[in-house]
């Protein structure tokens, strides 16, 4: 058909002309005559126009970048050619010692100059959850969604400030998650946050590419296949929206980048901020010790080609790079069994002054990559369409020699445990010796971090035996939930808990200003204390014995049934209240719970 007949809109005609020049004839071949399928054609052209406007360099730029990267991928070009990897000189925060307390205190004093960026545009293909990941409960004792937990952490940070001001939260959504994220925030009154402190930035999906020539892939006539462009989009959006610059003007000094399902991340935030402040880091990557070869990106100091960068190197690139340069045996363990290159958990603390400078210079465009799955060794065809991607951690590549890029290493279950995989894949990953990263392991680790805090405060913790649920390992207790309103730092936990013990599958939930002195919670029993703002509760010498909460495995029928909430089916169990002791203090005041369990005020 004559190209003028495709549309009467001059802007669309110009875009079609550019696309035809970029060899995308197939997009407009076989169009029906005017009058047939006109709505679908209009929607198709609207999609092309929107993507053209949102991608730096437009659709033609995208196609050209794709051709270059696909040619490199086909030839197997080594992106680190000429670079030698060195250990990145990490700050070790794996021990809860005086230095940890020092960094936490520094970080806590810096809360009022900190804002958070939550990247939540991911499709979650591996998990296959029908809703958004932010709505999944981090624990099913009280069923708290991740977004509610994060919001509670921000509120708690605000309450620690000398002159409280709301902590800004920027959420990056995508076409896949935007409407549901907004609906969830609205339905829950922004989870206690002020609407004005939350900023939503929506990333655009990008077109999938069908072949090495950069042809855009079609799902059907008049419909592109669109896919997420990766979390690296956040930098461009923080620039184009003007939000990064505005936060800097308002006196904020650091941005902390977090992911959608990591219930432990706020455990590490105070100390990580403290490190950034004291060491003057422009860019601070949070990391964990990793076993050589483990499928998690390693942080390395790369020296070569006249440059030195501390960046994330994907695990499948790190080993060959080491073999080709400094270590013929590849990624080998140190005396503690860990790689010299700590595992990146993609939590970043970035200094706003340097960040805005870099955004100004680069417009927030960070390196793209492509990862096609080839049909065979000739590398001429793909198994399925691919697309260009970006990673937010690649921001580090834009930092220069005058900027300080550091790495802070934390104990793994203390700072990171995400939900990535469905139960079948999680079990297979466990069988293969890797971390399952499932709903059950994330919840188990969440309670585990709570137990760690009790132990640090001197409470005796007798852990239950690890068990397998749907062939995925988890520790069923004690299930400890210390709400952010109760404590944000180890020092706060220590000041509120002394002595006592908790055992086996017991449960402890503490919210608000609660103090426990010599409280003993028997195996299977549960103590829940909720203190509203202004209520001060002290529990003394109480021995808690009741039927508590019970972890009940789902039957095969329940696993298959649509009537079972999906957030339970991604774990394989539910938790039922059989007689937990709940104290709810809803009016301010000073209260004591004595050894008999009675409340005396
Ligand atoms: P994940 O690695 O968990 O990827 O992203 P994913 O896309 O959510 O899940 P899969 O790979 O399809 O199974 C890490 C973080 O980055 C966000 C995710 O929402 C998550 O918080 N993300 C990912 C984005 O914001 N945008 C993207 O395009 C991709």
XYZ file of C-alpha atoms and ligand atoms in Angstrom:
630
model
C 0.000 0.000 0.000
C 1.094 3.551 -0.666
C 2.754 4.859 2.492
C 0.714 8.114 2.447
C -2.385 5.956 2.841
C -1.146 4.508 6.113
C -1.994 7.680 8.053
C -2.942 11.287 7.414
C -1.037 12.523 10.443
C 2.208 14.228 9.248
C 4.134 13.325 12.435
C 3.192 9.678 12.010
C 4.088 9.830 8.331
C 7.524 11.199 9.238
C 8.042 8.438 11.781
C 7.018 5.782 9.247
C 9.479 7.257 6.745
C 12.293 7.050 9.330
C 11.391 3.466 10.164
C 11.321 2.469 6.512
C 14.787 3.963 6.116
C 15.839 1.833 9.073
C 14.659 -1.277 7.133
C 11.461 -1.862 9.122
C 9.257 -2.423 6.033
C 7.751 -5.546 7.613
C 5.939 -3.346 10.167
C 3.771 -1.851 7.435
C 3.567 -4.701 4.944
C 0.171 -6.285 4.317
C -1.805 -3.448 5.882
C -5.523 -3.699 5.266
C -7.201 -1.132 3.070
C -8.475 2.026 4.838
C -11.720 1.224 6.638
C -10.515 -2.191 7.835
C -8.875 -2.549 11.270
C -8.423 1.213 11.536
C -8.496 1.201 15.338
C -5.743 -1.383 15.562
C -3.646 0.592 13.080
C -4.137 3.803 15.086
C -3.148 2.037 18.314
C -0.062 0.594 16.602
C 1.032 4.030 15.378
C 0.342 5.499 18.828
C 2.600 2.817 20.379
C 5.380 3.594 17.922
C 5.028 7.348 18.541
C 5.101 6.938 22.333
C 8.176 4.740 22.332
C 9.887 6.995 19.804
C 9.390 9.943 22.166
C 10.470 8.162 25.342
C 13.686 6.520 24.150
C 16.707 8.839 23.907
C 17.508 8.888 20.191
C 14.039 7.634 19.278
C 13.118 4.300 17.738
C 15.740 4.662 15.026
C 18.366 5.186 17.738
C 17.102 2.083 19.510
C 17.335 0.002 16.332
C 20.816 1.301 15.606
C 22.008 0.573 19.174
C 20.496 -2.892 18.894
C 22.365 -3.633 15.652
C 25.687 -2.566 17.185
C 25.201 -4.567 20.386
C 23.892 -7.612 18.511
C 26.900 -7.564 16.197
C 29.198 -7.465 19.250
C 27.273 -10.265 20.929
C 27.456 -12.380 17.784
C 31.217 -11.933 17.567
C 31.546 -12.654 21.296
C 33.319 -9.319 21.912
C 34.730 -9.161 25.439
C 33.327 -5.989 27.065
C 36.236 -5.988 29.529
C 39.021 -6.342 26.968
C 42.197 -4.770 28.374
C 40.913 -4.680 31.989
C 42.442 -6.451 34.973
C 40.186 -7.227 37.950
C 41.317 -6.400 41.498
C 39.639 -6.776 44.886
C 37.503 -3.660 45.533
C 38.734 -2.936 49.115
C 35.352 -3.431 50.800
C 34.206 -2.061 54.164
C 33.432 -5.154 56.265
C 30.137 -4.808 58.165
C 29.516 -8.516 58.709
C 30.215 -8.316 62.462
C 27.918 -6.540 64.900
C 30.716 -4.807 66.765
C 31.450 -1.272 67.978
C 32.292 -0.169 64.458
C 28.865 -1.354 63.251
C 27.190 0.676 66.004
C 29.303 3.674 65.074
C 28.171 3.557 61.422
C 24.532 2.978 62.423
C 24.563 6.016 64.699
C 26.071 8.154 61.924
C 23.511 6.884 59.433
C 20.607 7.471 61.825
C 21.675 11.086 62.290
C 21.575 11.375 58.485
C 18.021 10.087 57.954
C 16.698 13.595 57.426
C 18.930 14.086 54.402
C 18.052 10.786 52.730
C 15.493 9.831 50.077
C 14.583 6.382 48.712
C 14.161 5.080 45.189
C 12.227 1.851 44.800
C 12.516 0.166 41.401
C 9.298 -1.751 40.916
C 8.738 -1.989 37.186
C 9.848 -5.607 36.805
C 7.580 -8.183 35.280
C 8.511 -10.887 37.788
C 8.428 -13.541 35.066
C 10.338 -16.043 37.193
C 7.815 -15.823 40.013
C 4.751 -15.718 37.797
C 2.634 -13.837 40.370
C -0.537 -12.344 38.940
C -0.384 -9.134 40.987
C 2.498 -6.746 41.665
C 5.378 -7.979 43.802
C 5.055 -4.968 46.134
C 1.650 -6.287 47.243
C 3.007 -9.702 48.270
C 3.215 -10.101 52.058
C 6.757 -10.282 53.405
C 5.366 -12.482 56.199
C 2.047 -14.272 56.628
C 1.846 -14.156 60.436
C 0.276 -10.696 60.178
C 0.325 -10.544 56.350
C 2.269 -7.341 55.785
C 2.855 -6.414 52.118
C 6.353 -5.306 51.139
C 5.078 -1.836 50.280
C 3.511 -1.506 53.762
C 6.754 -2.645 55.380
C 8.821 -0.147 53.376
C 6.370 2.653 54.197
C 6.582 1.766 57.910
C 10.383 1.972 57.704
C 10.182 5.474 56.194
C 7.706 6.589 58.862
C 9.985 5.199 61.562
C 12.963 7.039 60.086
C 10.961 10.256 60.169
C 10.098 9.700 63.829
C 13.833 9.477 64.676
C 14.572 12.979 63.286
C 15.099 15.991 65.551
C 12.901 18.028 63.196
C 10.767 15.369 61.486
C 10.191 15.721 57.758
C 8.764 13.086 55.411
C 11.318 10.832 53.724
C 10.755 11.068 49.944
C 9.944 7.801 48.185
C 10.302 7.567 44.420
C 8.731 4.453 42.924
C 9.584 3.417 39.381
C 6.733 1.497 37.786
C 6.206 0.231 34.243
C 3.263 -0.510 31.986
C 3.158 -3.905 33.739
C 2.965 -2.523 37.283
C 1.856 1.106 37.227
C -1.929 0.809 37.532
C -1.754 -1.866 40.234
C 0.838 0.074 42.233
C -1.305 3.191 42.200
C -4.422 1.199 43.042
C -2.679 -0.416 45.997
C -1.410 2.920 47.331
C -4.836 4.514 46.972
C -6.674 1.576 48.517
C -4.425 1.670 51.598
C -4.251 5.443 52.068
C -0.661 5.484 50.835
C 0.263 3.093 53.655
C 0.431 5.957 56.129
C 2.704 8.077 53.952
C 1.724 11.510 52.745
C 0.729 11.403 49.110
C 3.131 14.286 48.408
C 6.146 12.358 49.666
C 5.618 9.619 47.064
C 6.635 10.204 43.445
C 5.749 7.686 40.762
C 7.905 7.500 37.641
C 6.729 5.160 34.939
C 9.276 3.549 32.646
C 8.342 2.677 29.066
C 8.634 -0.828 27.712
C 10.894 -1.221 24.677
C 10.222 -3.193 21.475
C 11.579 -6.689 21.196
C 14.051 -7.388 18.390
C 13.539 -10.387 16.134
C 16.993 -10.871 14.603
C 20.589 -9.653 14.272
C 19.463 -7.067 11.693
C 17.429 -5.264 14.349
C 13.963 -5.924 12.943
C 11.313 -5.048 15.527
C 9.314 -8.137 16.489
C 5.554 -8.280 15.958
C 3.154 -10.197 18.187
C 0.550 -9.907 15.458
C -0.151 -7.503 12.628
C -0.403 -3.999 14.225
C 1.077 -5.115 17.567
C 4.692 -4.935 18.693
C 6.136 -7.267 21.305
C 7.113 -4.954 24.169
C 9.425 -5.854 27.054
C 10.949 -4.153 30.110
C 14.129 -2.202 29.450
C 15.601 -3.016 32.874
C 15.979 -1.079 36.106
C 18.667 1.190 34.612
C 15.849 3.399 33.273
C 15.544 4.909 36.719
C 18.493 7.241 36.123
C 17.065 8.751 32.970
C 13.683 9.201 34.672
C 15.173 10.829 37.771
C 16.876 13.245 35.403
C 14.049 14.014 32.968
C 11.490 14.364 35.771
C 13.767 16.865 37.517
C 13.256 14.973 40.784
C 16.940 14.309 41.501
C 17.788 17.996 41.017
C 14.808 19.065 43.139
C 15.740 16.778 46.026
C 19.263 18.156 45.983
C 17.910 21.706 46.096
C 15.745 20.718 49.072
C 18.874 19.717 50.967
C 18.738 15.946 50.571
C 22.219 14.451 50.312
C 21.792 10.748 49.553
C 19.531 8.517 47.516
C 19.136 4.881 48.514
C 18.053 2.557 45.683
C 16.113 -0.542 46.735
C 14.203 -3.410 45.054
C 10.591 -4.542 45.284
C 10.951 -7.646 47.490
C 13.769 -7.378 50.012
C 12.326 -7.326 53.529
C 15.767 -7.030 55.125
C 17.083 -4.038 53.228
C 16.301 -1.500 55.953
C 18.372 -3.543 58.426
C 21.461 -2.469 56.501
C 20.425 1.059 55.528
C 21.544 2.931 58.695
C 25.080 1.467 58.676
C 25.435 1.794 54.889
C 24.451 5.462 55.101
C 26.938 5.931 57.927
C 29.704 4.454 55.770
C 28.781 6.716 52.845
C 28.840 9.774 55.100
C 32.082 8.982 56.920
C 34.043 7.795 53.894
C 32.615 10.421 51.579
C 31.527 7.749 49.086
C 29.844 9.142 45.992
C 28.580 5.659 45.205
C 28.298 2.847 47.737
C 27.218 -0.654 46.652
C 25.829 -2.951 49.316
C 27.188 -6.444 48.944
C 27.416 -9.878 50.557
C 30.145 -12.474 50.661
C 29.728 -14.854 47.743
C 31.045 -18.301 47.011
C 33.234 -18.393 43.863
C 31.103 -19.186 40.831
C 27.840 -18.333 42.598
C 25.266 -16.904 40.181
C 25.384 -13.366 41.508
C 27.312 -10.426 40.023
C 30.704 -9.778 41.640
C 31.950 -6.308 42.545
C 35.438 -5.734 41.209
C 37.902 -2.901 40.725
C 38.726 -3.022 37.035
C 41.958 -1.375 35.960
C 42.840 -0.868 32.310
C 42.402 1.224 29.184
C 43.543 4.248 31.206
C 40.642 3.881 33.643
C 39.823 2.420 37.022
C 36.251 1.507 37.916
C 34.582 -0.332 40.788
C 31.711 -2.079 39.049
C 29.474 -5.110 38.958
C 30.796 -7.880 36.693
C 28.243 -10.599 35.905
C 29.389 -13.925 37.376
C 29.603 -15.605 33.948
C 31.989 -12.867 32.766
C 34.046 -12.663 35.962
C 35.545 -16.143 35.884
C 36.771 -15.982 32.249
C 38.122 -12.473 32.870
C 40.086 -13.703 35.878
C 41.410 -16.716 33.946
C 42.505 -14.478 31.090
C 44.324 -12.063 33.421
C 45.438 -12.505 37.039
C 44.133 -15.907 38.107
C 44.573 -18.989 35.871
C 42.265 -20.915 38.253
C 39.492 -18.339 37.839
C 37.369 -17.148 40.765
C 38.999 -18.909 43.752
C 37.997 -18.856 47.454
C 39.936 -17.003 50.161
C 40.742 -18.625 53.533
C 37.097 -18.103 54.620
C 35.775 -19.797 51.491
C 34.580 -16.579 49.839
C 35.394 -15.003 46.498
C 37.569 -11.868 46.596
C 34.733 -10.246 44.663
C 31.694 -9.634 46.914
C 28.195 -10.302 45.579
C 26.215 -7.276 44.465
C 22.718 -7.101 46.013
C 21.763 -4.042 44.022
C 21.161 -1.730 46.921
C 22.952 1.511 46.184
C 23.639 4.594 48.269
C 24.413 7.489 45.949
C 25.483 11.007 46.883
C 23.028 13.427 45.292
C 25.600 16.143 44.543
C 27.674 13.811 42.354
C 24.600 12.057 40.983
C 22.953 15.222 39.689
C 26.272 16.301 38.157
C 26.533 12.978 36.322
C 22.876 13.091 35.239
C 23.439 16.551 33.821
C 26.429 15.302 31.825
C 24.911 12.037 30.598
C 21.146 12.767 30.654
C 20.939 9.606 32.744
C 21.745 7.371 29.767
C 23.608 4.370 31.022
C 25.138 1.460 29.153
C 22.762 -0.930 27.453
C 23.405 -4.584 26.815
C 21.717 -7.389 24.948
C 21.472 -11.023 25.901
C 20.001 -12.988 22.980
C 19.415 -16.704 23.362
C 20.673 -18.067 20.021
C 18.921 -20.949 18.279
C 22.265 -22.619 17.461
C 26.028 -22.109 17.314
C 25.862 -20.102 14.078
C 24.348 -17.287 16.160
C 22.173 -16.231 13.261
C 18.715 -16.756 14.767
C 17.236 -16.287 18.249
C 15.111 -18.779 20.188
C 12.769 -15.902 20.979
C 12.887 -12.138 20.393
C 15.360 -10.263 22.566
C 15.605 -6.607 23.644
C 18.090 -4.048 24.885
C 18.386 -3.808 28.658
C 19.948 -1.578 31.280
C 20.948 -2.177 34.893
C 20.835 0.501 37.555
C 24.157 -0.637 39.051
C 25.894 0.257 35.772
C 25.600 3.862 36.902
C 28.994 3.212 38.537
C 30.533 3.186 35.047
C 29.779 6.901 34.752
C 31.738 7.860 37.852
C 35.186 9.319 37.198
C 38.584 9.023 38.888
C 37.787 11.915 41.229
C 34.707 10.215 42.631
C 34.778 7.680 45.430
C 33.088 4.406 44.633
C 32.968 1.961 47.550
C 31.573 -1.411 48.588
C 29.998 -2.251 51.974
C 29.779 -5.958 52.774
C 27.002 -7.187 55.089
C 25.971 -10.593 56.346
C 23.673 -12.013 53.683
C 20.452 -12.901 55.507
C 20.747 -9.637 57.461
C 20.430 -7.431 54.391
C 19.103 -9.450 51.477
C 16.558 -12.127 50.723
C 14.209 -11.506 47.807
C 11.325 -13.389 46.224
C 12.368 -14.200 42.674
C 11.240 -17.753 41.885
C 8.097 -19.855 41.772
C 8.048 -22.936 44.005
C 9.028 -25.464 41.326
C 12.023 -23.440 40.146
C 13.016 -22.601 43.735
C 13.087 -26.330 44.611
C 15.175 -27.044 41.503
C 17.588 -24.253 42.427
C 17.950 -25.672 45.922
C 18.560 -29.158 44.498
C 21.303 -27.657 42.318
C 22.940 -26.099 45.405
C 21.867 -22.496 44.759
C 19.693 -20.105 46.796
C 15.967 -20.786 46.164
C 14.900 -17.113 46.543
C 11.255 -18.065 47.017
C 8.349 -16.773 49.084
C 9.209 -19.239 51.869
C 12.939 -18.488 52.023
C 12.338 -14.731 51.995
C 9.912 -15.067 54.917
C 12.194 -17.479 56.752
C 15.141 -15.079 56.407
C 12.964 -12.153 57.503
C 12.227 -13.939 60.797
C 15.881 -14.987 60.966
C 17.014 -11.355 60.899
C 14.555 -10.684 63.738
C 16.159 -13.539 65.734
C 19.597 -12.089 65.047
C 18.511 -8.790 66.573
C 17.202 -10.550 69.692
C 20.473 -12.464 70.063
C 22.513 -9.279 69.674
C 20.428 -7.786 72.513
C 21.290 -10.772 74.709
C 18.064 -12.794 74.530
C 18.585 -16.551 74.300
C 17.253 -17.865 70.989
C 16.749 -21.596 70.428
C 16.195 -22.016 66.726
C 13.804 -24.607 65.306
C 15.169 -27.260 63.001
C 15.277 -26.376 59.309
C 12.599 -28.200 57.320
C 11.656 -28.698 53.678
C 8.331 -27.403 52.375
C 7.744 -28.349 48.728
C 11.445 -29.304 48.689
C 12.456 -25.752 49.640
C 14.356 -25.303 52.920
C 13.028 -22.934 55.572
C 13.451 -22.471 59.315
C 9.992 -22.415 60.897
C 10.922 -20.377 63.940
C 11.115 -18.581 66.192
C 9.170 -16.173 64.020
C 10.321 -12.761 65.157
C 8.874 -9.553 63.752
C 10.360 -6.382 65.187
C 8.464 -3.568 63.508
C 10.391 -0.473 62.399
C 8.415 1.575 64.944
C 9.991 -0.676 67.615
C 13.598 -0.436 66.417
C 15.610 0.659 63.403
C 19.109 0.076 64.765
C 20.807 -2.559 66.893
C 21.398 0.027 69.565
C 17.647 0.590 69.807
C 17.019 -3.173 70.098
C 19.634 -3.459 72.856
C 18.099 -0.590 74.778
C 14.665 -2.249 74.689
C 15.370 -5.918 75.279
C 17.266 -7.532 78.108
C 17.529 -11.186 79.085
C 14.785 -13.679 78.345
C 14.467 -16.477 75.847
C 12.463 -17.677 72.874
C 12.307 -21.190 71.464
C 11.410 -23.389 68.539
C 8.296 -22.312 66.703
C 7.424 -19.446 69.057
C 6.321 -16.059 67.677
C 7.168 -12.562 68.878
C 5.775 -9.406 67.273
C 6.711 -6.024 68.741
C 5.363 -2.735 67.475
C 5.983 0.710 68.978
C 7.760 1.620 72.200
C 7.923 -1.753 73.948
C 10.534 -3.026 76.402
C 11.038 -6.683 77.322
C 12.859 -7.627 80.520
C 13.451 -11.325 81.122
C 10.546 -12.460 79.009
C 10.458 -16.171 78.165
C 8.413 -17.415 75.231
C 7.958 -21.182 75.085
C 8.133 -23.295 71.916
C 4.963 -22.737 69.890
C 3.690 -19.846 72.055
C 3.146 -16.314 70.760
C 3.402 -12.821 72.196
C 2.170 -9.858 70.157
C 2.439 -6.327 71.547
C 1.150 -3.352 69.595
C 1.814 0.022 71.184
C 0.419 3.095 69.446
C 2.449 6.318 69.234
C 2.755 7.737 72.744
C 2.251 4.399 74.540
C 5.247 3.064 76.496
C 4.967 -0.582 77.437
C 7.320 -2.549 79.683
C 6.960 -6.306 80.064
C 8.674 -7.843 83.090
C 9.463 -11.464 83.936
C 6.599 -12.813 81.875
C 6.592 -16.480 80.892
C 4.506 -16.869 77.754
C 2.866 -20.245 77.140
C -0.110 -20.538 74.781
C -1.025 -22.266 71.543
C 0.420 -19.395 69.529
C 0.484 -19.510 65.756
C 0.787 -22.719 63.815
C 2.495 -23.102 60.460
C 0.202 -25.348 58.398
C 1.378 -26.886 55.125
C -1.004 -26.508 52.196
C -2.413 -29.744 50.836
C -2.020 -30.621 47.156
C -5.639 -29.658 46.640
C -5.101 -26.294 48.369
C -1.988 -25.651 46.282
C -4.040 -26.166 43.130
C -7.149 -24.337 44.295
C -7.820 -20.801 43.081
C -9.530 -20.258 46.436
C -6.168 -20.391 48.195
C -4.609 -16.917 48.118
C -1.778 -16.778 45.602
C 0.595 -15.323 48.214
C 0.219 -18.591 50.152
C 0.628 -20.815 47.099
C 4.008 -19.190 46.363
C 5.101 -20.468 49.827
C 3.312 -23.770 50.319
C 1.969 -22.974 53.810
C -0.202 -20.652 55.851
C 0.066 -19.505 59.444
C -2.959 -19.886 61.712
C -3.634 -18.201 65.029
C -4.351 -20.910 67.645
C -4.325 -18.634 70.664
C -1.593 -15.998 70.492
C -1.514 -13.539 73.406
C -2.118 -10.100 71.882
C -1.775 -6.851 73.836
C -2.998 -3.829 71.868
C -2.410 -0.393 73.433
C -4.396 2.141 71.481
C -4.149 5.157 73.785
C -0.937 6.899 74.851
C 0.245 6.190 78.387
C 2.748 4.240 80.454
C 1.933 0.559 80.880
C 3.552 -2.398 82.616
C 2.763 -6.028 81.931
C 3.786 -8.002 84.988
C 4.779 -11.630 85.526
C 1.134 -12.670 85.764
C 0.411 -11.137 82.348
C -1.779 -8.430 83.885
C -1.514 -4.848 82.636
C -0.819 -2.286 85.344
C -0.718 1.347 84.249
P 14.453 -8.591 39.041
O 15.816 -9.063 38.774
O 13.755 -9.167 40.219
O 13.629 -8.759 37.716
O 14.487 -7.034 39.164
P 12.091 -8.778 37.439
O 11.942 -8.226 36.069
O 11.269 -8.109 38.499
O 11.762 -10.326 37.488
P 12.021 -11.411 36.345
O 13.467 -11.316 35.978
O 11.086 -11.056 35.228
O 11.681 -12.695 37.013
C 15.127 -6.411 40.236
C 14.370 -5.139 40.572
O 14.335 -4.281 39.453
C 13.005 -3.926 39.133
C 12.163 -5.049 39.691
O 10.844 -4.607 39.915
C 12.923 -5.395 40.963
O 12.599 -4.511 42.015
N 12.906 -3.773 37.664
C 13.304 -4.765 36.832
C 12.398 -2.600 37.160
O 12.018 -1.678 37.922
N 12.298 -2.454 35.814
C 12.700 -3.419 34.946
O 12.598 -3.216 33.725
C 13.211 -4.610 35.476
